[in-house]
Short mmCIF file of C-alpha atoms and ligand atoms in Angstrom, two decimals:
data_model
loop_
_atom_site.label_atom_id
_atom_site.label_comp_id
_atom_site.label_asym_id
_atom_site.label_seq_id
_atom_site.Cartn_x
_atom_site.Cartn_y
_atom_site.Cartn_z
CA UNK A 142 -17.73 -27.57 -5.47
CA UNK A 143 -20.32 -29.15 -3.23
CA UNK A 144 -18.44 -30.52 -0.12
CA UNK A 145 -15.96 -28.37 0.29
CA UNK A 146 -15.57 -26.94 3.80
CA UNK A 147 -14.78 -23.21 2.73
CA UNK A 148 -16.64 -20.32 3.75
CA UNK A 149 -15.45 -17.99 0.86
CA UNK A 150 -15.36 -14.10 1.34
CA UNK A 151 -18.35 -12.07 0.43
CA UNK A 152 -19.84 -15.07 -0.94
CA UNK A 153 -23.84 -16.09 -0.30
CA UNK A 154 -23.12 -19.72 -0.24
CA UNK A 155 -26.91 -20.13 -0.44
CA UNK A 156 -27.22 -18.61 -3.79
CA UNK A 157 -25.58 -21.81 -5.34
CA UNK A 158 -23.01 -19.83 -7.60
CA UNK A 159 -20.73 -22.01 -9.46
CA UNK A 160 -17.25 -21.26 -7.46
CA UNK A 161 -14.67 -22.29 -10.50
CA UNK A 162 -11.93 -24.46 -9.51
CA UNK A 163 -8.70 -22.53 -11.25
CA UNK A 164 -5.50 -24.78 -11.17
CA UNK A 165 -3.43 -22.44 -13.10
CA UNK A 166 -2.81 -19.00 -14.06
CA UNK A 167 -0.46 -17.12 -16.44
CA UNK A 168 -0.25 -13.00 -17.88
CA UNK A 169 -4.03 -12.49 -17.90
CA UNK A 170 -5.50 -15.40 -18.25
CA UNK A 171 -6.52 -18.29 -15.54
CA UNK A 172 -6.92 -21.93 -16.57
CA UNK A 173 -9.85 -23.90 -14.83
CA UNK A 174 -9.27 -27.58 -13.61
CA UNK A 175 -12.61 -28.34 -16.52
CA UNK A 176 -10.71 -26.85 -19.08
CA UNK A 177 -11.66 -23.18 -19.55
CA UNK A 178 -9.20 -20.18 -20.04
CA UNK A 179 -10.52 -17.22 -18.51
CA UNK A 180 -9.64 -13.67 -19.07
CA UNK A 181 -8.56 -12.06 -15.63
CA UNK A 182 -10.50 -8.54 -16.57
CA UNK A 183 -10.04 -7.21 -13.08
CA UNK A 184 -6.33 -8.43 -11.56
CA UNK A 185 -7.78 -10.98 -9.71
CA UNK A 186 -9.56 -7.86 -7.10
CA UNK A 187 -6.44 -5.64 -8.00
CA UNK A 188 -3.68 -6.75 -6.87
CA UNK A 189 -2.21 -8.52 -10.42
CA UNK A 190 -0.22 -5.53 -12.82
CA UNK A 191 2.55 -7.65 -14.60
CA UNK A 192 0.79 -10.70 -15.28
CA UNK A 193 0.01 -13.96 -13.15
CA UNK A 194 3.38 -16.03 -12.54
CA UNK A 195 5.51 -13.68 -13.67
CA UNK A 196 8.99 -15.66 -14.32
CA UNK A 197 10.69 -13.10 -12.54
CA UNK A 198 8.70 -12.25 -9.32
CA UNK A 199 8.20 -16.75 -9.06
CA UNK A 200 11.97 -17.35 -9.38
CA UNK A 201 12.78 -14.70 -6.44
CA UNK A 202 9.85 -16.57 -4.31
CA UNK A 203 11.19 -19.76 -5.31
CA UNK A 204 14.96 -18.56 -4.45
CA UNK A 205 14.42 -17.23 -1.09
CA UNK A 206 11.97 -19.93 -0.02
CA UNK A 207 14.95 -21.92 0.28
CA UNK A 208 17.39 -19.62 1.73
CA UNK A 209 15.47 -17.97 4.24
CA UNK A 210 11.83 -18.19 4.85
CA UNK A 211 10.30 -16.51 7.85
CA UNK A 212 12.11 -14.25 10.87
CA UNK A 213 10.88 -12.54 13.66
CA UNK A 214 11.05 -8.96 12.71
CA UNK A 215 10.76 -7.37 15.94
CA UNK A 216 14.87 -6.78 16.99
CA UNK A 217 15.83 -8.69 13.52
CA UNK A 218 16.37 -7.34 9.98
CA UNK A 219 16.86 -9.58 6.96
CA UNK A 220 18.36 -8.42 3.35
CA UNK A 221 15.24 -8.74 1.22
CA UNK A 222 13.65 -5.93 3.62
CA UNK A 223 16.55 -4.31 3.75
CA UNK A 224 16.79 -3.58 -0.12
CA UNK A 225 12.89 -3.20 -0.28
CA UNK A 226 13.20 -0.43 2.35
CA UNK A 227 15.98 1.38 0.05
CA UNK A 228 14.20 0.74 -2.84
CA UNK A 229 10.83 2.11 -2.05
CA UNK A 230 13.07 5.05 -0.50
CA UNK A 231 14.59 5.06 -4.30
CA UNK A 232 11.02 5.76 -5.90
CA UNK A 233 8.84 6.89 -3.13
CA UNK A 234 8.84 11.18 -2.36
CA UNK A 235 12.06 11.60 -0.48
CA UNK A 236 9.47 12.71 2.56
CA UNK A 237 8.68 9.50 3.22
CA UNK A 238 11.36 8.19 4.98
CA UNK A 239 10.26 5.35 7.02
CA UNK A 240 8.79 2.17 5.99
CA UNK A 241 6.99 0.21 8.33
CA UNK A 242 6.16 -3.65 7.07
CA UNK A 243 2.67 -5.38 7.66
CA UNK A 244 0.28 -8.42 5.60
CA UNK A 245 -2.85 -6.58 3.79
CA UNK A 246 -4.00 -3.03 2.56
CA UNK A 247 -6.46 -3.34 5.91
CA UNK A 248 -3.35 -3.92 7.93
CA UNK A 249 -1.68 -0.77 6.59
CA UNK A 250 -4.42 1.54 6.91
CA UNK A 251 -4.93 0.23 10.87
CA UNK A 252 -0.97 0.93 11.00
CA UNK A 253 -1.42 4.58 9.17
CA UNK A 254 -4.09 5.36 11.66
CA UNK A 255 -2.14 4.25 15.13
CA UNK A 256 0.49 6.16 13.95
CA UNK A 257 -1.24 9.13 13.24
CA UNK A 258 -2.71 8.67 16.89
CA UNK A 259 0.82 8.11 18.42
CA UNK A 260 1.96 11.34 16.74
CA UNK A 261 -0.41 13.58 18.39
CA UNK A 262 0.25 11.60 21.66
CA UNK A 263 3.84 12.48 21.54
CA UNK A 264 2.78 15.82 20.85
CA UNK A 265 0.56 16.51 24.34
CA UNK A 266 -2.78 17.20 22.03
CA UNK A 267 -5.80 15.66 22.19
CA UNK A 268 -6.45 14.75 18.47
CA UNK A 269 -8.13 11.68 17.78
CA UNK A 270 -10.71 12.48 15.12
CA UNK A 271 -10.61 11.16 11.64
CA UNK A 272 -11.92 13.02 8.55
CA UNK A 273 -12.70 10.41 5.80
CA UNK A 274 -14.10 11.16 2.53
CA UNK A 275 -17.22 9.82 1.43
CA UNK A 276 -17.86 6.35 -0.90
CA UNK A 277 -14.39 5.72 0.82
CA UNK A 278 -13.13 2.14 1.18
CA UNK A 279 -9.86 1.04 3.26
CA UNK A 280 -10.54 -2.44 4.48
CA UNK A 281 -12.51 -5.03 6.17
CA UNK A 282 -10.89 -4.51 9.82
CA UNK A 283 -13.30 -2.95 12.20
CA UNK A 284 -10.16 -0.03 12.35
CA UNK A 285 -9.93 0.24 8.37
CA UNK A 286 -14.52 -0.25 8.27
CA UNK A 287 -14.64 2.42 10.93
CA UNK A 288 -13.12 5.03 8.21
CA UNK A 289 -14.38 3.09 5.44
CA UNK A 290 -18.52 3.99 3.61
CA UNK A 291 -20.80 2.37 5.94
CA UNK A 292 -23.46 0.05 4.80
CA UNK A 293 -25.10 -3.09 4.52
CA UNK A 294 -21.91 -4.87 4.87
CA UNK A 295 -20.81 -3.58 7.57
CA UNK A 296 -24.26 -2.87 9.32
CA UNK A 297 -23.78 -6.10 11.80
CA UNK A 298 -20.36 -4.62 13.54
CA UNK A 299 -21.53 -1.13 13.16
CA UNK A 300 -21.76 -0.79 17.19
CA UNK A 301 -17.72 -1.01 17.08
CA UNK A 302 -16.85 0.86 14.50
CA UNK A 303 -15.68 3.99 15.68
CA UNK A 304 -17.12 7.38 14.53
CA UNK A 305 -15.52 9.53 12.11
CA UNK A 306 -16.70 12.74 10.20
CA UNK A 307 -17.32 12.27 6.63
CA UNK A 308 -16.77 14.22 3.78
CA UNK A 309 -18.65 14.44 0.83
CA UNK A 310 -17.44 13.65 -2.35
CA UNK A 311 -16.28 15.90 -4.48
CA UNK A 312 -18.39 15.81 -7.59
CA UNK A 313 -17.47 17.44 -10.67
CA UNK A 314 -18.24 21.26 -10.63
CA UNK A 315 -19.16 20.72 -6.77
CA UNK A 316 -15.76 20.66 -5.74
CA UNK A 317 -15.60 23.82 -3.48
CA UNK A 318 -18.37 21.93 -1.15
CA UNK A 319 -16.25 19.37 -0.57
CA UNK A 320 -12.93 21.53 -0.08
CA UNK A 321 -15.16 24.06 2.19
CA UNK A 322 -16.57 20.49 4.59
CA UNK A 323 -12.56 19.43 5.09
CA UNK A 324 -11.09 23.01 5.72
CA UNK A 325 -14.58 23.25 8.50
CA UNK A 326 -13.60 20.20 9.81
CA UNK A 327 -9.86 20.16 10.07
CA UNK A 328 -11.00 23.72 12.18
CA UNK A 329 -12.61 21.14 14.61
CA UNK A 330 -9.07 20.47 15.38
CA UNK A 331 -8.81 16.43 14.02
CA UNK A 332 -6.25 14.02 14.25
CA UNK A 333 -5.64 12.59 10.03
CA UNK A 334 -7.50 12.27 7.01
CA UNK A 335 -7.32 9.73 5.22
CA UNK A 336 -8.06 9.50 1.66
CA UNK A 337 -7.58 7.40 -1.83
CA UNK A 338 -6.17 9.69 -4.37
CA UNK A 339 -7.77 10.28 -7.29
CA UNK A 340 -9.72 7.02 -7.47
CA UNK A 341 -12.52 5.61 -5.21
CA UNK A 342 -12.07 2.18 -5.54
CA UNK A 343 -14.87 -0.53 -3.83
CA UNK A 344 -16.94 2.64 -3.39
CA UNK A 345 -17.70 2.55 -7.36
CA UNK A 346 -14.83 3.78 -9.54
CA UNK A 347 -15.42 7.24 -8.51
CA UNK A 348 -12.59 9.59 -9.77
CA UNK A 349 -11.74 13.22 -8.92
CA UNK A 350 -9.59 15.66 -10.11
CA UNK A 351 -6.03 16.43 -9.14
CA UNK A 352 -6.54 19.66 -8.62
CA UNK A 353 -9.25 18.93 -5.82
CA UNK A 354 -6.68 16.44 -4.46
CA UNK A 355 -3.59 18.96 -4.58
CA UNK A 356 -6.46 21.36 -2.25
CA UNK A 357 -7.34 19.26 0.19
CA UNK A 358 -3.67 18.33 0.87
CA UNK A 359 -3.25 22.06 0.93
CA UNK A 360 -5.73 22.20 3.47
CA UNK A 361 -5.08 19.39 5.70
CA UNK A 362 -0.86 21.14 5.82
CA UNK A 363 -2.28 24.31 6.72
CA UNK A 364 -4.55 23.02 10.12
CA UNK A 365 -1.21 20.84 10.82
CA UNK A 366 -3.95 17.88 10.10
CA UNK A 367 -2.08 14.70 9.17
CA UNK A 368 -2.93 13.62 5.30
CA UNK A 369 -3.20 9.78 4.58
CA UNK A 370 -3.09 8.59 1.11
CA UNK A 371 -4.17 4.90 1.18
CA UNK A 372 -2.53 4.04 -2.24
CA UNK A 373 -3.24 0.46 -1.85
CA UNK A 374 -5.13 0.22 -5.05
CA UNK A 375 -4.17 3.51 -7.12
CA UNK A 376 -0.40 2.83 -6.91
CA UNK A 377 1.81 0.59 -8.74
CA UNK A 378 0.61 2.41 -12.13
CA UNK A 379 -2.83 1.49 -12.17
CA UNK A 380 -4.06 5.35 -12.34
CA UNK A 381 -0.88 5.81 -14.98
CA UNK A 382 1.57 7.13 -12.61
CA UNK A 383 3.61 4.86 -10.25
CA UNK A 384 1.47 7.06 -7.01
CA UNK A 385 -1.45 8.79 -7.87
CA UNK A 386 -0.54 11.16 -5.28
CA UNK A 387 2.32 12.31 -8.18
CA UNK A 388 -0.67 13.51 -10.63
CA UNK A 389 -1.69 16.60 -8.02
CA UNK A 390 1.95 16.97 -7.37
CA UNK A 391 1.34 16.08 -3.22
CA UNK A 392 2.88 13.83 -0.89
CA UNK A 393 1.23 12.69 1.82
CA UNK A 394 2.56 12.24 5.22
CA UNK A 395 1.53 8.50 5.44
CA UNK A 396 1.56 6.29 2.85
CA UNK A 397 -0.33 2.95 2.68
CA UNK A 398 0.90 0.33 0.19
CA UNK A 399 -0.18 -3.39 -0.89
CA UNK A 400 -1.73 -4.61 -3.56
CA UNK A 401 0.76 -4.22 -6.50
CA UNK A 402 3.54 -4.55 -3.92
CA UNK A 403 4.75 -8.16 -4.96
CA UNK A 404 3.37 -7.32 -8.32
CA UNK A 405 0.33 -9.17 -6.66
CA UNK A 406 1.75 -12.37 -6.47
CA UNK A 407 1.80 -12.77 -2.60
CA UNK A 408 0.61 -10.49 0.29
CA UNK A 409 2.54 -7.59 1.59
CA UNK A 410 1.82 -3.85 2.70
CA UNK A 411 3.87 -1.44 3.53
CA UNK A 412 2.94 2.25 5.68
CA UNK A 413 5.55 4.49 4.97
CA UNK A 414 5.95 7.73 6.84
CA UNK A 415 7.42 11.04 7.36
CA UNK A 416 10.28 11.61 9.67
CA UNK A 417 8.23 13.70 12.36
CA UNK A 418 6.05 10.82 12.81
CA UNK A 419 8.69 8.17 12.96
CA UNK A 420 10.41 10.89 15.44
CA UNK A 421 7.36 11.29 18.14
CA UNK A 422 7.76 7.34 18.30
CA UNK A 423 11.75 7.72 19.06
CA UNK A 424 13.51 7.98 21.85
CA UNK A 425 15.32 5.93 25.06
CA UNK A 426 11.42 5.34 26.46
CA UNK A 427 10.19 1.83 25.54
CA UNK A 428 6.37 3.12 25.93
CA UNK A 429 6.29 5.24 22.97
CA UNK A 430 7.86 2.73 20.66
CA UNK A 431 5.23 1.69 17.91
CA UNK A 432 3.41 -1.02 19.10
CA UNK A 433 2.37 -2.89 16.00
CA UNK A 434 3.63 -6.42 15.18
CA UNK A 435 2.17 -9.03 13.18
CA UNK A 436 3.89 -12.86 12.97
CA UNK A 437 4.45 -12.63 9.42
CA UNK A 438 6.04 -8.73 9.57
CA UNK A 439 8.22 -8.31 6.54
CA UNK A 440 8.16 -12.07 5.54
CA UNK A 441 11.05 -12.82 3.89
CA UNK A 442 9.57 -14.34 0.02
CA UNK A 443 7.00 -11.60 0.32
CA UNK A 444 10.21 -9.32 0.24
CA UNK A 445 11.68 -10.74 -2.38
CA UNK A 446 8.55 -11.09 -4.46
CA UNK A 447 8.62 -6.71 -3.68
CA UNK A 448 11.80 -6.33 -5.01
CA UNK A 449 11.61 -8.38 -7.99
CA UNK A 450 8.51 -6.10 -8.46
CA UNK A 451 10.66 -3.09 -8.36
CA UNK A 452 13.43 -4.50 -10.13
CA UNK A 453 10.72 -5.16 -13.31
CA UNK A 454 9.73 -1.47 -12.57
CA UNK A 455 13.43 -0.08 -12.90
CA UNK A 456 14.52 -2.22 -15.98
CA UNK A 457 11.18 -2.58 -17.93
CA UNK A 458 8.74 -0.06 -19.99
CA UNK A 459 6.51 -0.33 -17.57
CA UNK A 460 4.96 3.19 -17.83
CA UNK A 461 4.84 2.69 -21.63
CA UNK A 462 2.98 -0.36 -21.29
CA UNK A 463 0.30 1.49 -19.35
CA UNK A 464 -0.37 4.04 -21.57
CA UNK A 465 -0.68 2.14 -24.55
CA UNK A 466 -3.04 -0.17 -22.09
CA UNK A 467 -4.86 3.17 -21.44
CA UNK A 468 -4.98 4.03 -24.95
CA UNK A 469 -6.17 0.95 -26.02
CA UNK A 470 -9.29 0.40 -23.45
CA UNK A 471 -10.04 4.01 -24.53
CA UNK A 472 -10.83 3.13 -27.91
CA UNK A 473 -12.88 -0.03 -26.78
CA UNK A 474 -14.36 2.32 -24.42
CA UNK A 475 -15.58 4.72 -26.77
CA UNK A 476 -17.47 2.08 -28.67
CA UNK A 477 -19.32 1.11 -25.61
CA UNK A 478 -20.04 4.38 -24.63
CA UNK A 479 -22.13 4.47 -27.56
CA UNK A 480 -24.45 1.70 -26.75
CA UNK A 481 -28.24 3.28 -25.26
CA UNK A 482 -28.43 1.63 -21.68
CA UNK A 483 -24.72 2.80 -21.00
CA UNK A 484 -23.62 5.59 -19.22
CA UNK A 485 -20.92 7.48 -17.25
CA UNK A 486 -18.01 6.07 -19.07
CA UNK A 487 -14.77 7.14 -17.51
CA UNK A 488 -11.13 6.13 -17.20
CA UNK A 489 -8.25 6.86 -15.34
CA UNK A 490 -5.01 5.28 -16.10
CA UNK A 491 -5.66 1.33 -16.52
CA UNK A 492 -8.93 1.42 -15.36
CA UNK A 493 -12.30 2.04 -17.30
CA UNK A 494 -15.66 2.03 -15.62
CA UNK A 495 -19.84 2.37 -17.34
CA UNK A 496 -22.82 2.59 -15.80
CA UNK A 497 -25.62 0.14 -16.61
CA UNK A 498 -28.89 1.05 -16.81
CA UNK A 499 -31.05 -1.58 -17.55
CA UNK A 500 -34.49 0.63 -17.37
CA UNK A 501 -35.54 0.06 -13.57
CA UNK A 502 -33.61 2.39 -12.49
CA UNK A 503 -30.40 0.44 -9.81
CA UNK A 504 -31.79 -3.09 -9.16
CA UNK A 505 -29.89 -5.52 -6.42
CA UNK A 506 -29.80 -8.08 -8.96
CA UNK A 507 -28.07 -6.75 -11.93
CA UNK A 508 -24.81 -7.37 -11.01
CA UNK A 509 -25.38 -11.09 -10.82
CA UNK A 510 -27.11 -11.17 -13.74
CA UNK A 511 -24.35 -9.76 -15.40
CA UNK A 512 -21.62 -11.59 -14.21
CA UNK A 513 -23.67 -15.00 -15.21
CA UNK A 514 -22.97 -13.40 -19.46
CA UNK A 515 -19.55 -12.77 -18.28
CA UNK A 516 -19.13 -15.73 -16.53
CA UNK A 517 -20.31 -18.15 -20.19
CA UNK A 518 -17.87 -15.75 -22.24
CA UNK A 519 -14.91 -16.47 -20.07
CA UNK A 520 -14.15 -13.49 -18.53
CA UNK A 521 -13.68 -12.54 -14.97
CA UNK A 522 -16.04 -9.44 -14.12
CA UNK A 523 -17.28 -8.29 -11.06
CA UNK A 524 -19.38 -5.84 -11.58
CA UNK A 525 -19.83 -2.98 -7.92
CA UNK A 526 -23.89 -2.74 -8.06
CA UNK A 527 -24.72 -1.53 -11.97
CA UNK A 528 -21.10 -0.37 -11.98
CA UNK A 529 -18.79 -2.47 -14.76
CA UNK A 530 -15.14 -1.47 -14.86
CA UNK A 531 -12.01 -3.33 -16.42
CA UNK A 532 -8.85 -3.12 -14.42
CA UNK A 533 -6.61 -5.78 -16.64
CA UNK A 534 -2.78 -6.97 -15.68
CA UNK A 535 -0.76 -4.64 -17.83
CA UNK A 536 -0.01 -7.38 -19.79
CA UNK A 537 -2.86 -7.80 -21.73
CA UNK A 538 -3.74 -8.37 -25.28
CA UNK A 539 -5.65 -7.09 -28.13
CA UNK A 540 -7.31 -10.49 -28.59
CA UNK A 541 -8.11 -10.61 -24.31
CA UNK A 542 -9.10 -7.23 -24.45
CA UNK A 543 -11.73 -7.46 -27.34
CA UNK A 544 -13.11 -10.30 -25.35
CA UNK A 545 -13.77 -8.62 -22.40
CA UNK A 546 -15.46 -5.53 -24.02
CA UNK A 547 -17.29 -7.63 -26.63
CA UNK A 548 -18.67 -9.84 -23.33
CA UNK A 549 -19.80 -6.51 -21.90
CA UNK A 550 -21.58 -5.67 -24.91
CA UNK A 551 -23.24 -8.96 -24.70
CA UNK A 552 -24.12 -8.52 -21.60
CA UNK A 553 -25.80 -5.40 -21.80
CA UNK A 554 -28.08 -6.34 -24.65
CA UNK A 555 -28.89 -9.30 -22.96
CA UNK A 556 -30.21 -7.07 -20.09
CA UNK A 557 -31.66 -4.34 -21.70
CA UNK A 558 -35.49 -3.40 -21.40
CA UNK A 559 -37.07 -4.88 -24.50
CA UNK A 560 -38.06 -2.20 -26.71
C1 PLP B 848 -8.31 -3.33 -1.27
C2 PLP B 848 -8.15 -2.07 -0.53
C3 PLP B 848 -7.83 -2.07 0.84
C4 PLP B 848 -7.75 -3.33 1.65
O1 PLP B 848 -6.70 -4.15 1.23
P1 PLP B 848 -6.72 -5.69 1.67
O2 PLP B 848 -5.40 -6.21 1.21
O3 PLP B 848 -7.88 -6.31 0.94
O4 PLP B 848 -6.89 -5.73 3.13
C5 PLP B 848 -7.59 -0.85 1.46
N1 PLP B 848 -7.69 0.29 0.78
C6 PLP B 848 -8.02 0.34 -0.52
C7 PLP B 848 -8.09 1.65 -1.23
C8 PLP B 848 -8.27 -0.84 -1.23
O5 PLP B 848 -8.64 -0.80 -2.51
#
């Protein structure tokens, strides 16, 4: 749209890209204002599992938008957090027993980390080091960059970003490096570590096993190191549990939440923690009260769009649907997987992820050049460097699906090194 004032994230306006003009949306597909249906092959960065416009989740925005909009949450308490709180305490690990309210994954990640920090405060030691694992991704705050992979887009604020020690990743059959860099570094006596379980998200649809995950929260509880799972993308079913965390049989003792939260409809994150660390912030002293607030803390619709998320979750097959989701994309998968220039197919719960190699070895530009096929068969791809995955609503069809795997097909040949 040329004349329109908006600077859109990680967008080269330069480039000229077409940015679509989508008027509506509903399940998985989005309808442009020139006519097109588009397949939403990636929940819309996420954040979409039921559908777009659920009925449900836009009747309870729709109901409490008129009853009670926004509050100040600092010294107030409405009913739609009220019933969120007790119904994330319903389905969360007992551990977890406080639930702290803020607007984006970022923001709950820079929440996970002050408290961390204000739990070793209250406890008279020095910790302020964070271990982070490698490839890692927790948001676009300088707090949530600082513990995030480092690179070209973050190389402009790098002065502020904060310094962390990074572990690497454990690859498969190199998992004992990894687990022998944390238990050396949680020695060095740090703060947290924070970590997505199971699934590295932005950083290129890495997985690891549970077993590696169920170790380092083993090692992390024995150095009395604080364990972060920043769940903001794995939870809400997309790695076929409801936490990831639940696969290695772990809980963490801060949990970061957004994303699938509203069933993606509208923003909301939630960092819920153990009672030790909700402890070292209690008492009769007003300077070691947590001192995080945002305007919109715990907004009311958010809330209710939450609950009629977990409401669907209760009363619906939702688990069901993802595993016959993952069992279909496994079979489309599998036909892929046999195409020359693909490689590294994998899948964990919803999600399925290829390598592309189009003969040159990784080139800046594939991913552009791909997502101009995807873009003329109507489906929403965005591929992470030569890294394609699918991460569909759980609502999806046969037909939709078969589209986007058929468009991926397409646009691999049209790619591919001429033989
Ligand atoms: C998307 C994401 C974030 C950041 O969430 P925003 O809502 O975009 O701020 C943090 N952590 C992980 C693992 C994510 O995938």
């Amino acid at each position: 749209m040329s004349g329109s004032a908006i600077w859109h994230p990680f967008t080269q306006h330069g480039l000229g890209e077409p940015i679509p003009l989508v008027d509506r949306a509903e399940g998985a597909a989005l309808f442009t204002a020139d006519g097109r249906r588009i397949v939403d092959a990636i929940s819309s960065w996420w954040v979409t599992t039921h559908g777009h416009a659920h009925p449900r989740i836009a009747a309870a925005v729709a109901d409490q938008a008129r009853k009670l909009d926004q509050i100040i949450f600092a010294g107030w308490t409405h009913e739609p957090a009220e019933t969120l709180a007790a119904g994330l305490r319903a389905i969360m690990p007992p551990a977890l027993t406080r639930v702290f309210f803020s607007d984006s994954g970022s923001t709950s990640v820079e929440v996970a980390l002050k408290m961390a920090l204000g739990y070793w405060l209250d406890r008279g030691e020095r910790r302020h080091r964070i271990l982070v694992l490698e490839h890692g991704y927790h948001g676009d705050t300088i707090g949530a960059m600082s513990v995030g992979a480092r690179g070209v887009f973050n190389r402009a604020y790098s002065p502020l970003l904060f310094e962390v020690e990074s572990i690497p990743f454990p690859v498969a059959g190199r998992e004992q490096a990894t687990l022998d860099a944390l238990d050396r570094a949680c020695r060095g006596g740090a703060a947290a570590f924070i970590v997505e379980p199971l699934l590295l998200g932005a950083g290129g649809m890495l997985i690891y096993s549970p077993a590696t995950l169920a170790e380092m929260r083993r090692i992390c509880a024995h150095h009395d190191v604080l364990f972060i799972a920043d769940e903001v993308m794995t939870a809400w079913g997309r790695t076929g549990t409801l936490l990831a965390c639940e696969q290695a049989g772990i809980v963490p003792d801060i949990l970061c939440l957004s994303k699938g939260l509203t069933g993606g409809a509208v923003p909301l994150a939630v960092t819920m923690a153990t009672e030790p660390i909700y402890a070292a912030h209690y008492g009769t002293d007003r300077a070691r009260m947590f001192f995080h607030s945002s305007s919109y803390t715990a907004n009311p619709v958010a809330c209710a769009a939450a609950n009629a998320n977990l409401a669907i979750w209760r009363e619906e097959p939702v688990l069901d649907r993802i595993t016959d989701l993952a069992r279909r994309q496994a079979d489309r998968l599998a036909a892929l997987e046999t195409l020359p220039t693909v490689a590294n197919a994998r899948r964990i719960g919803t999600i399925t992820a290829v390598e592309i190699d189009d003969g040159e070895g990784y080139l800046s530009d594939l991913a552009p050049r791909l997502t101009a096929v995807f873009r003329q068969h109507d489906v929403l791809l965005r591929p992470l460097g030569n890294t394609v995955y699918v991460m569909p609503p759980y609502c999806i069809d046969d037909d939709d699906l078969d589209l986007i795997y058929d468009s991926i097909a397409e646009a691999v040949a049209a790619i591919s090194p001429v033989a």
